Coordinates of N, CA and C in Angstrom, one line a residue:
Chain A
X3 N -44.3 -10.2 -29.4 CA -43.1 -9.5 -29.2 C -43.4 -8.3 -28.2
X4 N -42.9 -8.3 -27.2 CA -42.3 -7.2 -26.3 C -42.7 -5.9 -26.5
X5 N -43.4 -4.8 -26.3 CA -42.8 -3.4 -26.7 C -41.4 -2.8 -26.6
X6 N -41.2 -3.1 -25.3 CA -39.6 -2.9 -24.8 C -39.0 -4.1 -24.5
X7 N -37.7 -4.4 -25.8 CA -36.8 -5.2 -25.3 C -35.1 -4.8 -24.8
X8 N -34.8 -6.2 -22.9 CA -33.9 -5.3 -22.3 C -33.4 -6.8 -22.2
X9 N -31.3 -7.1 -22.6 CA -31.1 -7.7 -22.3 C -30.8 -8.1 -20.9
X10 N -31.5 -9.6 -20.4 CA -31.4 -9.7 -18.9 C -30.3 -9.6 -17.9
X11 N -29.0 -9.9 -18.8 CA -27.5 -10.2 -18.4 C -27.3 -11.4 -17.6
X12 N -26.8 -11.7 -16.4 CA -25.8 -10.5 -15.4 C -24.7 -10.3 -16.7
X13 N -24.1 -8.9 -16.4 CA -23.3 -8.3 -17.2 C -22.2 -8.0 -15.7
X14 N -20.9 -8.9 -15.7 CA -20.4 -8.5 -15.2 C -19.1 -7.5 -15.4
X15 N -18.2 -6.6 -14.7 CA -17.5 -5.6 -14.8 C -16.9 -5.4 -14.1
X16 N -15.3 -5.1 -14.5 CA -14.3 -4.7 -13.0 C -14.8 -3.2 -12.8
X17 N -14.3 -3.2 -11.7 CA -14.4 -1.3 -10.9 C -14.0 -0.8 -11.8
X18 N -14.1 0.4 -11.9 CA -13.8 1.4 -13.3 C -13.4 1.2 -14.7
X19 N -14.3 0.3 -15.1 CA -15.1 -0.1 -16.2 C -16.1 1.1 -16.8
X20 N -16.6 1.2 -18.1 CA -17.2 1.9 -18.4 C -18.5 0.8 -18.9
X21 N -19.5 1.2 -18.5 CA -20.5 0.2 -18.6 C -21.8 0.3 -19.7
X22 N -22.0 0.1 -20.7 CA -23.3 0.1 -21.6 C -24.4 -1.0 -21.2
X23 N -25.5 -0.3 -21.0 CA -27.1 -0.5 -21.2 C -27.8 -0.2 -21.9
X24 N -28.7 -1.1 -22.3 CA -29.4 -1.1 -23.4 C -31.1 -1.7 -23.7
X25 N -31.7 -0.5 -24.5 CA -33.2 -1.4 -24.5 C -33.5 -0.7 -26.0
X26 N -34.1 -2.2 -26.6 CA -34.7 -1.6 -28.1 C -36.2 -1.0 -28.0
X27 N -37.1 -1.0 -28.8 CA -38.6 -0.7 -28.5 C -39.0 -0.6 -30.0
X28 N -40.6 -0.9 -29.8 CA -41.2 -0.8 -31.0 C -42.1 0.4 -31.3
X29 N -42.4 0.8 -30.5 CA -43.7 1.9 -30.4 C -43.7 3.2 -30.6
X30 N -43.6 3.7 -32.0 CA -43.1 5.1 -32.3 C -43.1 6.5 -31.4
X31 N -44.2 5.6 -30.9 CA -45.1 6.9 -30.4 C -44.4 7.4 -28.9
X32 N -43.8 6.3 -28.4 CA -42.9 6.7 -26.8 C -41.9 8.0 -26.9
X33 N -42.4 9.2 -25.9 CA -41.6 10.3 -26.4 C -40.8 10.5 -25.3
X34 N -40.7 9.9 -23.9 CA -40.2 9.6 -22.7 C -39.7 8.8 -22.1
X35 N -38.1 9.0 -22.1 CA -37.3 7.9 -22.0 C -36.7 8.0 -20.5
X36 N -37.0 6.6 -19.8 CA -36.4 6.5 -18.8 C -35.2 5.3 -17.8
X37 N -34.8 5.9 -16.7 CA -33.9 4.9 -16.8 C -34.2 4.4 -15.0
X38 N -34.4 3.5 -14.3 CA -35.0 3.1 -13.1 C -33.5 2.3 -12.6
X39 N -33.0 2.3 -11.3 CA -32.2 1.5 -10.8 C -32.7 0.7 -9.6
X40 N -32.6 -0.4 -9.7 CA -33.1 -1.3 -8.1 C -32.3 -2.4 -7.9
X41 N -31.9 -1.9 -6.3 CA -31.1 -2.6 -5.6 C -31.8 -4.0 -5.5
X42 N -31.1 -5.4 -4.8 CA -31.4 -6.2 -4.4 C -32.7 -5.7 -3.2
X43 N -33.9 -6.7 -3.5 CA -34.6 -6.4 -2.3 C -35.2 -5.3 -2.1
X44 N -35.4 -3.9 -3.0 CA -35.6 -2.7 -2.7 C -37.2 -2.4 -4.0
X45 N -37.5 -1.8 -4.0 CA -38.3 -0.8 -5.3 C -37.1 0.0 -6.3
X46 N -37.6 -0.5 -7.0 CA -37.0 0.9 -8.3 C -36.9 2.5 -7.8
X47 N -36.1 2.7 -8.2 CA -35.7 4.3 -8.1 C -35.6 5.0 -9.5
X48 N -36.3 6.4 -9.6 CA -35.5 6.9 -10.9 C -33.8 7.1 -11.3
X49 N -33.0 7.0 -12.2 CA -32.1 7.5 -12.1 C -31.9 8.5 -13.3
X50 N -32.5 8.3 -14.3 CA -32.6 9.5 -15.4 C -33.8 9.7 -16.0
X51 N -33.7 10.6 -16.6 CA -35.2 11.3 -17.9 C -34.8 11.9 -18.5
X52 N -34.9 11.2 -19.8 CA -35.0 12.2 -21.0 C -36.1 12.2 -21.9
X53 N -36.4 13.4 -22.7 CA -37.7 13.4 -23.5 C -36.9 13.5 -25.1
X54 N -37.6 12.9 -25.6 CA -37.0 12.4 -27.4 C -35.7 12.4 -27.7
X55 N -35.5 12.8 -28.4 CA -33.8 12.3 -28.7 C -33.1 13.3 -27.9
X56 N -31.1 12.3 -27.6 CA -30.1 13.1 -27.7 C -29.5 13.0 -26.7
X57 N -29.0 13.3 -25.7 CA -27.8 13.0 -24.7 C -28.2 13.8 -23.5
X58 N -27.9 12.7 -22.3 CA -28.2 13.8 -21.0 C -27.1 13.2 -19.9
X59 N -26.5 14.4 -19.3 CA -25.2 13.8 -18.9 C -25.9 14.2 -17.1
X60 N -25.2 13.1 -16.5 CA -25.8 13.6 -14.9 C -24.5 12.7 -14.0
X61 N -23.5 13.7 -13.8 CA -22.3 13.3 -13.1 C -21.8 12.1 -13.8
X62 N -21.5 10.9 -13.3 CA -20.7 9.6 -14.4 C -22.0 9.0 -14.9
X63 N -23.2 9.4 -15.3 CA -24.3 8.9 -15.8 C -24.6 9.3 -17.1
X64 N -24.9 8.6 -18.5 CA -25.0 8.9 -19.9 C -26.3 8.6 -19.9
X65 N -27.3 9.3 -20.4 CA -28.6 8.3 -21.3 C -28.5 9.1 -22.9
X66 N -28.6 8.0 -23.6 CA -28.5 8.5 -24.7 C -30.2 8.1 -25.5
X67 N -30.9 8.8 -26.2 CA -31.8 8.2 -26.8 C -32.0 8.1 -28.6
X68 N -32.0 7.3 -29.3 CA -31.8 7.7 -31.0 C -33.7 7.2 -31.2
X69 N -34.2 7.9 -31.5 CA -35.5 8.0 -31.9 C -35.9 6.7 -33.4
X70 N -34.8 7.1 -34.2 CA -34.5 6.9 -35.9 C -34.3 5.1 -36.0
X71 N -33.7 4.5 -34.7 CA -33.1 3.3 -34.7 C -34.0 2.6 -33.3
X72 N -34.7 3.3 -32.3 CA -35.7 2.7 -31.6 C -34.9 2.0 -30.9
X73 N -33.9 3.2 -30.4 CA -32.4 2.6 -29.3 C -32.6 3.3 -28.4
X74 N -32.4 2.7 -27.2 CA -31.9 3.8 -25.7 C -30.7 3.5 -25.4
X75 N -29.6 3.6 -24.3 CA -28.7 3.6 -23.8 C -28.8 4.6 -23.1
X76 N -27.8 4.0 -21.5 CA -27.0 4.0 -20.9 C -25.9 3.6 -20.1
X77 N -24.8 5.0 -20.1 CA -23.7 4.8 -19.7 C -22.8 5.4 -18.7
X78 N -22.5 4.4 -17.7 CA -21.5 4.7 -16.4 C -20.2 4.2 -16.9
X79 N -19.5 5.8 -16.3 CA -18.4 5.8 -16.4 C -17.7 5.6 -14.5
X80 N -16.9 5.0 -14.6 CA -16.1 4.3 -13.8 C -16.7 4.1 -12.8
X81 N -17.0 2.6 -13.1 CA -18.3 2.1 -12.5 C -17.9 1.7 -11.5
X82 N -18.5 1.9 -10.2 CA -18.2 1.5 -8.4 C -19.3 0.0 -8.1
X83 N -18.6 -0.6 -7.4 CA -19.1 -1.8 -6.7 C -20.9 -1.2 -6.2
X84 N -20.8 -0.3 -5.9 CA -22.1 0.7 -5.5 C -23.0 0.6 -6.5
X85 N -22.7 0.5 -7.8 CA -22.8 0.8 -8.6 C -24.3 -0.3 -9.7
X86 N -23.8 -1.7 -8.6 CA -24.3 -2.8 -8.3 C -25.7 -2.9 -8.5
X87 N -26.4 -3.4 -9.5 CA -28.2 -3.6 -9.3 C -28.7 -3.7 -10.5
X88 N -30.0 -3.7 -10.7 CA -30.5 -3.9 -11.9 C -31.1 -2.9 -12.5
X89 N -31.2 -2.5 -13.9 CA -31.2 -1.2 -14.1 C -32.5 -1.5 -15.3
X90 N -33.3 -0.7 -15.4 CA -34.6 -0.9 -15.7 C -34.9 0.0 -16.1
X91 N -35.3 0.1 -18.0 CA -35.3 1.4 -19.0 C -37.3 1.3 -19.0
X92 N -37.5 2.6 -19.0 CA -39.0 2.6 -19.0 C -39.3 3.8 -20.1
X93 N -40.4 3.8 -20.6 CA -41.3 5.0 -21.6 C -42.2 4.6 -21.4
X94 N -42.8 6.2 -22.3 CA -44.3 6.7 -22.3 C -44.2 7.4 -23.5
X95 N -45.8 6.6 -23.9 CA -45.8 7.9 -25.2 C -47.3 8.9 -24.3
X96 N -47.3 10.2 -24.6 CA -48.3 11.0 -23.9 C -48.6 11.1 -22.7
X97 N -49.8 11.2 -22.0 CA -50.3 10.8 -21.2 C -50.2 9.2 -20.4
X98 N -49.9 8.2 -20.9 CA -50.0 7.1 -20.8 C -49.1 6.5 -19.8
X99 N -49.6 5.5 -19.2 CA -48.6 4.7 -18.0 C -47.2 4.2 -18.9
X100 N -46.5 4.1 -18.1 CA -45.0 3.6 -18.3 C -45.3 2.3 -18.5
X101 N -44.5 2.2 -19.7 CA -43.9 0.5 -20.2 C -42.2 0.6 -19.9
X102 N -42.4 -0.9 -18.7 CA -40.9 -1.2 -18.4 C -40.3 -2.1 -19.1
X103 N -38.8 -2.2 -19.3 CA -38.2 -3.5 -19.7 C -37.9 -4.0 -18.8
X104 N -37.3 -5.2 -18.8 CA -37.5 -6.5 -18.2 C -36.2 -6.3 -17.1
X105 N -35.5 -5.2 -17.2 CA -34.4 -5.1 -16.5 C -32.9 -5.8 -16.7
X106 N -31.8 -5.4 -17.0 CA -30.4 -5.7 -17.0 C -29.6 -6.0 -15.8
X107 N -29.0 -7.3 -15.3 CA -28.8 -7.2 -13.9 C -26.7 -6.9 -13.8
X108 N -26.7 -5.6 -13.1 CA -25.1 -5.6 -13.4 C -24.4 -6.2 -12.0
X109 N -23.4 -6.6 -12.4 CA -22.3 -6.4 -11.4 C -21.0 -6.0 -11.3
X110 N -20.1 -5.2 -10.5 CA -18.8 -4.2 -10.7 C -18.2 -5.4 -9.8
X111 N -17.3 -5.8 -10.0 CA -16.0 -6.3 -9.0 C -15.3 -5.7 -8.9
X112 N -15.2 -5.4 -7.4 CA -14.3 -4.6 -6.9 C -12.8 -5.7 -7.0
Chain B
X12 N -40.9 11.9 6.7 CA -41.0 11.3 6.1 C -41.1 10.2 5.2
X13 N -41.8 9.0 5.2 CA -41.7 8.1 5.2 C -41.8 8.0 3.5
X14 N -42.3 8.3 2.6 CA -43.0 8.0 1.4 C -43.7 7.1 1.1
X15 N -43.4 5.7 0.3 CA -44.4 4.5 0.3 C -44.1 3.8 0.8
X16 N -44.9 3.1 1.5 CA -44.9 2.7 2.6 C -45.7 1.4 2.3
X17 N -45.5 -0.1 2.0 CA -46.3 -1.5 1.9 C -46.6 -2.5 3.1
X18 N -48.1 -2.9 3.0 CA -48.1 -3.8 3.9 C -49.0 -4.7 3.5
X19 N -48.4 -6.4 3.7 CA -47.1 -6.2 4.2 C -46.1 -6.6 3.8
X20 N -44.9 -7.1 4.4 CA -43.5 -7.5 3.6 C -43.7 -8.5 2.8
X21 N -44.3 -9.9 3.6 CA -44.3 -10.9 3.2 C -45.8 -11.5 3.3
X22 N -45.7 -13.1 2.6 CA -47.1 -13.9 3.1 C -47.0 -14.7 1.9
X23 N -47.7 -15.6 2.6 CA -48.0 -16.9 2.1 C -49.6 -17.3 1.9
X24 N -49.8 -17.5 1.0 CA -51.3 -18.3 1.0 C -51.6 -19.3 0.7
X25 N -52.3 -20.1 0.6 CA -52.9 -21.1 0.2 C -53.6 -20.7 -1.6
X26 N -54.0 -21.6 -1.9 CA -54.9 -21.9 -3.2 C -55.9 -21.1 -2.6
X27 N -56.8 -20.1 -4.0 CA -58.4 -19.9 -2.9 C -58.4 -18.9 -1.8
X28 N -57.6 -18.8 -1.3 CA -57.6 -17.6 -0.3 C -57.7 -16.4 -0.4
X29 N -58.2 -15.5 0.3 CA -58.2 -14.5 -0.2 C -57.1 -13.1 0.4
X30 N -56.9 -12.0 0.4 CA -56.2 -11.1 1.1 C -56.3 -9.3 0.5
X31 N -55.6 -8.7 1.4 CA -55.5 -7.3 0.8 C -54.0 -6.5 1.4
X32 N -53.7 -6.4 0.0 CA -52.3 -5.1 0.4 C -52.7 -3.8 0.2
X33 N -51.6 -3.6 1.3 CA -52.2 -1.9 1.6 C -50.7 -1.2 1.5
X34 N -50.8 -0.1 0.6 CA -50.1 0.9 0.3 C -50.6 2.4 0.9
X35 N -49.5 2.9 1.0 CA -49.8 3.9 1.8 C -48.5 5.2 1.3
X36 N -48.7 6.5 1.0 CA -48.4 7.2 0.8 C -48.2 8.6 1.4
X37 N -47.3 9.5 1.8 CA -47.6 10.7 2.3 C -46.7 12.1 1.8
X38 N -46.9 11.7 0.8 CA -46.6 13.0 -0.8 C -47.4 13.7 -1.5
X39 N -48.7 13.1 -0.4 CA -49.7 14.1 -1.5 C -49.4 14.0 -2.9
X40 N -49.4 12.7 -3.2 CA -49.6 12.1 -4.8 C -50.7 12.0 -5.2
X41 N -51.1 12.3 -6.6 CA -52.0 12.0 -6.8 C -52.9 10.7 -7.7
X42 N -52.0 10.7 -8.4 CA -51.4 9.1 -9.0 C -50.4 7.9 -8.0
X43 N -51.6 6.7 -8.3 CA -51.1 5.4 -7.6 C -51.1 4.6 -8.0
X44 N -50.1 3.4 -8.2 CA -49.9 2.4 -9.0 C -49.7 0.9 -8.4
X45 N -50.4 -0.4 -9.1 CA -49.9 -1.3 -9.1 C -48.9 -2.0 -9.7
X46 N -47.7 -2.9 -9.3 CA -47.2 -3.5 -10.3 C -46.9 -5.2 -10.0
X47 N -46.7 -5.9 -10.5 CA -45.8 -6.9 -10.0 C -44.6 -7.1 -11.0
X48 N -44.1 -7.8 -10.4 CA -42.8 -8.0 -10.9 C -42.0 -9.5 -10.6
X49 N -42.5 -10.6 -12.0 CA -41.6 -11.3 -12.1 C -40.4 -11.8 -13.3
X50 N -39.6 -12.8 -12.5 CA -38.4 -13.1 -13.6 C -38.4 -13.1 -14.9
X51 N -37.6 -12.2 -15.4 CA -38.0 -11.9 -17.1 C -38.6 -11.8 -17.3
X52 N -39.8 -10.8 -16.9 CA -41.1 -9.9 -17.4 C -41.0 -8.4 -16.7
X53 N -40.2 -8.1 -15.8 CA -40.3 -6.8 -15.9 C -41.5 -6.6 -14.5
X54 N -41.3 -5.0 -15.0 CA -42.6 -4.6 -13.9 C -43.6 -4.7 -15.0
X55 N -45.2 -5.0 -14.6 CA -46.1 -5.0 -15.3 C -47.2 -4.6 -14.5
X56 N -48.0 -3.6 -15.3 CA -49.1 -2.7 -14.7 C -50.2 -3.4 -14.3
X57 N -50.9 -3.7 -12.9 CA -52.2 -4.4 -13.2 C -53.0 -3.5 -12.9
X58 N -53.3 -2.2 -12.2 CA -54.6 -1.2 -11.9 C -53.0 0.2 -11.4
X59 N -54.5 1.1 -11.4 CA -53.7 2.4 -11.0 C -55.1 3.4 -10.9
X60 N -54.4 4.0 -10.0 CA -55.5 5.6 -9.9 C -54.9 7.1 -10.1
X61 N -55.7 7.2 -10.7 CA -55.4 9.5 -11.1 C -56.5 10.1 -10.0
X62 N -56.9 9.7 -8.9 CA -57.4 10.6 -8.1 C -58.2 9.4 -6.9
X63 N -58.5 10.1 -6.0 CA -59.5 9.6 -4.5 C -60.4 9.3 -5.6
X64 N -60.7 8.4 -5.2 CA -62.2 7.2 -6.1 C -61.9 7.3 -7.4
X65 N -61.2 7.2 -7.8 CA -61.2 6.5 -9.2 C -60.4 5.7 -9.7
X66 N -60.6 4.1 -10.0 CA -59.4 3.1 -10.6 C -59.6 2.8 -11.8
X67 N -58.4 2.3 -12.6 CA -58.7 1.6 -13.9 C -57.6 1.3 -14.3
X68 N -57.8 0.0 -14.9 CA -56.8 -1.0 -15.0 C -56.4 -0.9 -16.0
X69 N -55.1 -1.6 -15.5 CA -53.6 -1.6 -16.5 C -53.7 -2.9 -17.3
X70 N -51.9 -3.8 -17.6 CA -51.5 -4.7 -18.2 C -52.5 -5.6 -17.9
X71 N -52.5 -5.9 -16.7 CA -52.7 -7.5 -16.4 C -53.8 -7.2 -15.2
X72 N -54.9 -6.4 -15.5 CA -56.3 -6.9 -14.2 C -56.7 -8.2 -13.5
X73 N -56.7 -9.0 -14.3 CA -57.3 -10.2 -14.1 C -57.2 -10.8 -13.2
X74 N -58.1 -10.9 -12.1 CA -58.0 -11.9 -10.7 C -58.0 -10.7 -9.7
X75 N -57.7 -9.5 -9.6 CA -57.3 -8.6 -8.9 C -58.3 -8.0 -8.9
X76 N -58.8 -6.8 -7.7 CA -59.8 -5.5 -7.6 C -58.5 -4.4 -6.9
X77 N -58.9 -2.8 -6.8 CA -58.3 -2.2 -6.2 C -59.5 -0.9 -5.6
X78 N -59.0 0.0 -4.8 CA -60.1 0.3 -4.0 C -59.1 1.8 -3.6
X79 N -59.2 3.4 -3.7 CA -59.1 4.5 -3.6 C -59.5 5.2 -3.0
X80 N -60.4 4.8 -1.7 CA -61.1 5.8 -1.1 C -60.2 6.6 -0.2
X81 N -59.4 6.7 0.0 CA -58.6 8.2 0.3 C -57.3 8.3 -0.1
X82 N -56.9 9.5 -0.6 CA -56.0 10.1 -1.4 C -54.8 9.3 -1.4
X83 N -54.4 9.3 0.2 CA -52.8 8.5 0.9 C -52.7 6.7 0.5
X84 N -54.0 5.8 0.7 CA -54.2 4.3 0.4 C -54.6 4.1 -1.3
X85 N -53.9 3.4 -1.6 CA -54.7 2.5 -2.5 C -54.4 0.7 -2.4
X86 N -55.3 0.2 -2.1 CA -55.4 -1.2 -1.9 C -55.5 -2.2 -2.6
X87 N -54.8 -3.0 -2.5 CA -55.2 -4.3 -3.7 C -55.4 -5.7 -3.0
X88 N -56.5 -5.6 -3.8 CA -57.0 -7.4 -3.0 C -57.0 -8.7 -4.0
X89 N -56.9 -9.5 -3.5 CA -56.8 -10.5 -4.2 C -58.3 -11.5 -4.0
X90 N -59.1 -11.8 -4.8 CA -60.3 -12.5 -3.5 C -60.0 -13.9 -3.8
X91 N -60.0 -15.0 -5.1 CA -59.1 -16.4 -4.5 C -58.1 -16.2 -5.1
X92 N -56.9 -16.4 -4.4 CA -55.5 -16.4 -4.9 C -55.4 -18.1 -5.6
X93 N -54.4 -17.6 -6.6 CA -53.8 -18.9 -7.2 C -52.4 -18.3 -7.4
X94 N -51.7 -19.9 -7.3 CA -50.2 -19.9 -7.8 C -49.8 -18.6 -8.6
X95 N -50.6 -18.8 -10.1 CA -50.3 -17.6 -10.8 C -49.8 -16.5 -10.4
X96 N -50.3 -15.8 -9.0 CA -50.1 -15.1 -8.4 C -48.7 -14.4 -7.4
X97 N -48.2 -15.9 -7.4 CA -47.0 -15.6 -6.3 C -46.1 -14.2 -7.2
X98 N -45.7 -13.9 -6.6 CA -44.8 -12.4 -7.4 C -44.2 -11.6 -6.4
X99 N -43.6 -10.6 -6.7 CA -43.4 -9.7 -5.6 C -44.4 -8.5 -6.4
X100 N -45.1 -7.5 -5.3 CA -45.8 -6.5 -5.7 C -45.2 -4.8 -5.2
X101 N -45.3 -4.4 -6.2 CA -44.8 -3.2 -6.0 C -45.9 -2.2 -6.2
X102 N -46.1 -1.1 -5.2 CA -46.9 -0.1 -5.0 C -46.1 1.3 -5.2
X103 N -46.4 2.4 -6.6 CA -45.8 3.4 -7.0 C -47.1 4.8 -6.6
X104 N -45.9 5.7 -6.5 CA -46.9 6.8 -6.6 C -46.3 7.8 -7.5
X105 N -47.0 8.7 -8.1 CA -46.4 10.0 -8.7 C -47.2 11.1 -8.8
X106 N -46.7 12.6 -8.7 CA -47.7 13.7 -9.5 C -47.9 13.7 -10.5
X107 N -48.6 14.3 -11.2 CA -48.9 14.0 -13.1 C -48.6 15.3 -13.5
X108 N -47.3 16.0 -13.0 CA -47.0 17.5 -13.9 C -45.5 17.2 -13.9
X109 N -44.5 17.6 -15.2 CA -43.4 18.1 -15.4 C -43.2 16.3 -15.0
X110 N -41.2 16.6 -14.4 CA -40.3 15.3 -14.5 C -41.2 14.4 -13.4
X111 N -42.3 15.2 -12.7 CA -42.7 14.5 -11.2 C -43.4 13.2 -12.3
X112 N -44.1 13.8 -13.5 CA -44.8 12.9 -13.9 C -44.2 11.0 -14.3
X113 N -42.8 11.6 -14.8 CA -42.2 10.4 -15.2 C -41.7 9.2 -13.9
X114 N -41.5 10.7 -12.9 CA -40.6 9.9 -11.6 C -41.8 9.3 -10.4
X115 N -41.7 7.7 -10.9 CA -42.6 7.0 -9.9 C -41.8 7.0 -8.4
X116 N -42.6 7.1 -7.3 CA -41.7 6.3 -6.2 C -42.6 5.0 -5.8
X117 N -41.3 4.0 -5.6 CA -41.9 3.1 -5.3 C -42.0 2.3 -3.7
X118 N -42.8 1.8 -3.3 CA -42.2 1.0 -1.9 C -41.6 0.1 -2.2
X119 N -41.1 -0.5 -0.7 CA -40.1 -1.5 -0.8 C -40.6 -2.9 -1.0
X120 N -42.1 -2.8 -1.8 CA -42.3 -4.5 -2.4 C -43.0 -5.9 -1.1
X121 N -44.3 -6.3 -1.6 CA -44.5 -7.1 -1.0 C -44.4 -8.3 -1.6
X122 N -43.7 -9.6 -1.1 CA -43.6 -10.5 -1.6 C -44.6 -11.8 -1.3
X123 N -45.0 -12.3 -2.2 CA -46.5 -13.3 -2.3 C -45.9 -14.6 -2.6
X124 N -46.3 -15.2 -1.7 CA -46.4 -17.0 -2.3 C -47.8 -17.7 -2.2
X125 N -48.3 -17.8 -3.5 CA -49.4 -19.2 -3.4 C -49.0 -20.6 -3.8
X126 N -49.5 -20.8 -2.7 CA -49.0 -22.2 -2.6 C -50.2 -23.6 -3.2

């Protein structure tokens, strides 16, 4: 089993849709939660961080983290054709290199 | 400014063959990473460095060496390639203090085919 599990989708969506992502995990010990977006053809980019539990809001961007249930989420609100790509939840516990999930691949129709 | 920077885009090999990608950096990072990345697996760590000369390996070493002799390169060679191998490779860098620590950058990915 996986440390980080991320469903692969495609998850498609009309334009201003509100969109949930999601990754489970096993590893108690991950205290750094993150959220990576990558375009077709590109490298990963960060798009959020949060450290242990609780809500982090960054313009129409949610990451939510529950510690208790070994849940992450995030959520775009009124989602743009832009908005387009695959989104790739990552942690760390400590010092330690990043474990990625397997990535969620969205699409917005405009 | 360029950031990371891969070479090269593409390539093709044969069975057995050998090669080297070169990553290149200009962030004065100090941490450098390998990844590949295929279908439904994700990125997955095979070597990385926390300083000029020093490597040590991640997820998946096996088949691969990497090489840190100055701060800005870290290289990855392949010495015989197999199929196993074809993937796209991603070269990350980061500082190791505060959000720098979490936020990798990555280049734009070389893509491998063994044939």
């Amino acid at each position: 089993q996986k440390e980080v599990e991320q469903d692969p989708g495609p998850l498609s969506v009309p334009e201003g849709a509100i969109v949930s992502l999601n990754c489970t995990y096993s590893n108690s010990a991950f205290q750094y939660f993150m959220w990576y977006r990558q375009y077709s053809r590109k490298g990963p980019e960060l798009l959020m961080y949060t450290y242990s539990s609780g809500n982090k809001e960054d313009g129409r961007f949610t990451a939510q983290v529950d510690k208790s249930s070994k849940y992450i989420s995030l959520f775009i609100r009124d989602s743009q054709p832009s908005d387009s790509a695959t989104y790739l939840c990552a942690m760390r516990a400590g010092r330690r290199a990043l474990t990625f999930g397997s990535g969620t691949r969205l699409q917005v129709q405009p | 400014n360029a950031g990371v920077t891969q070479t090269p885009k593409f390539r093709v090999l044969k069975t057995g063959q050998s090669m080297t990608l070169l990553c290149a950096q200009d962030m004065n990072h100090e941490y450098m990473y390998w990844y590949r990345q295929d279908p439904g697996m994700g990125l997955r760590l095979i070597h990385y460095s926390v300083g000029e000369g020093t490597t040590a390996k991640g997820e998946v070493p096996d088949g691969y060496n990497v090489s840190r002799l100055k701060k800005q390169n870290f290289l990855l060679g392949l010495e015989s390639a197999a199929p196993s191998q074809t993937s796209v490779y991603f070269c990350a860098s980061s500082s190791p203090s505060g959000r720098s620590y979490n936020e990798q950058f990555f280049g734009p990915g070389t893509r491998l085919t063994v044939l």
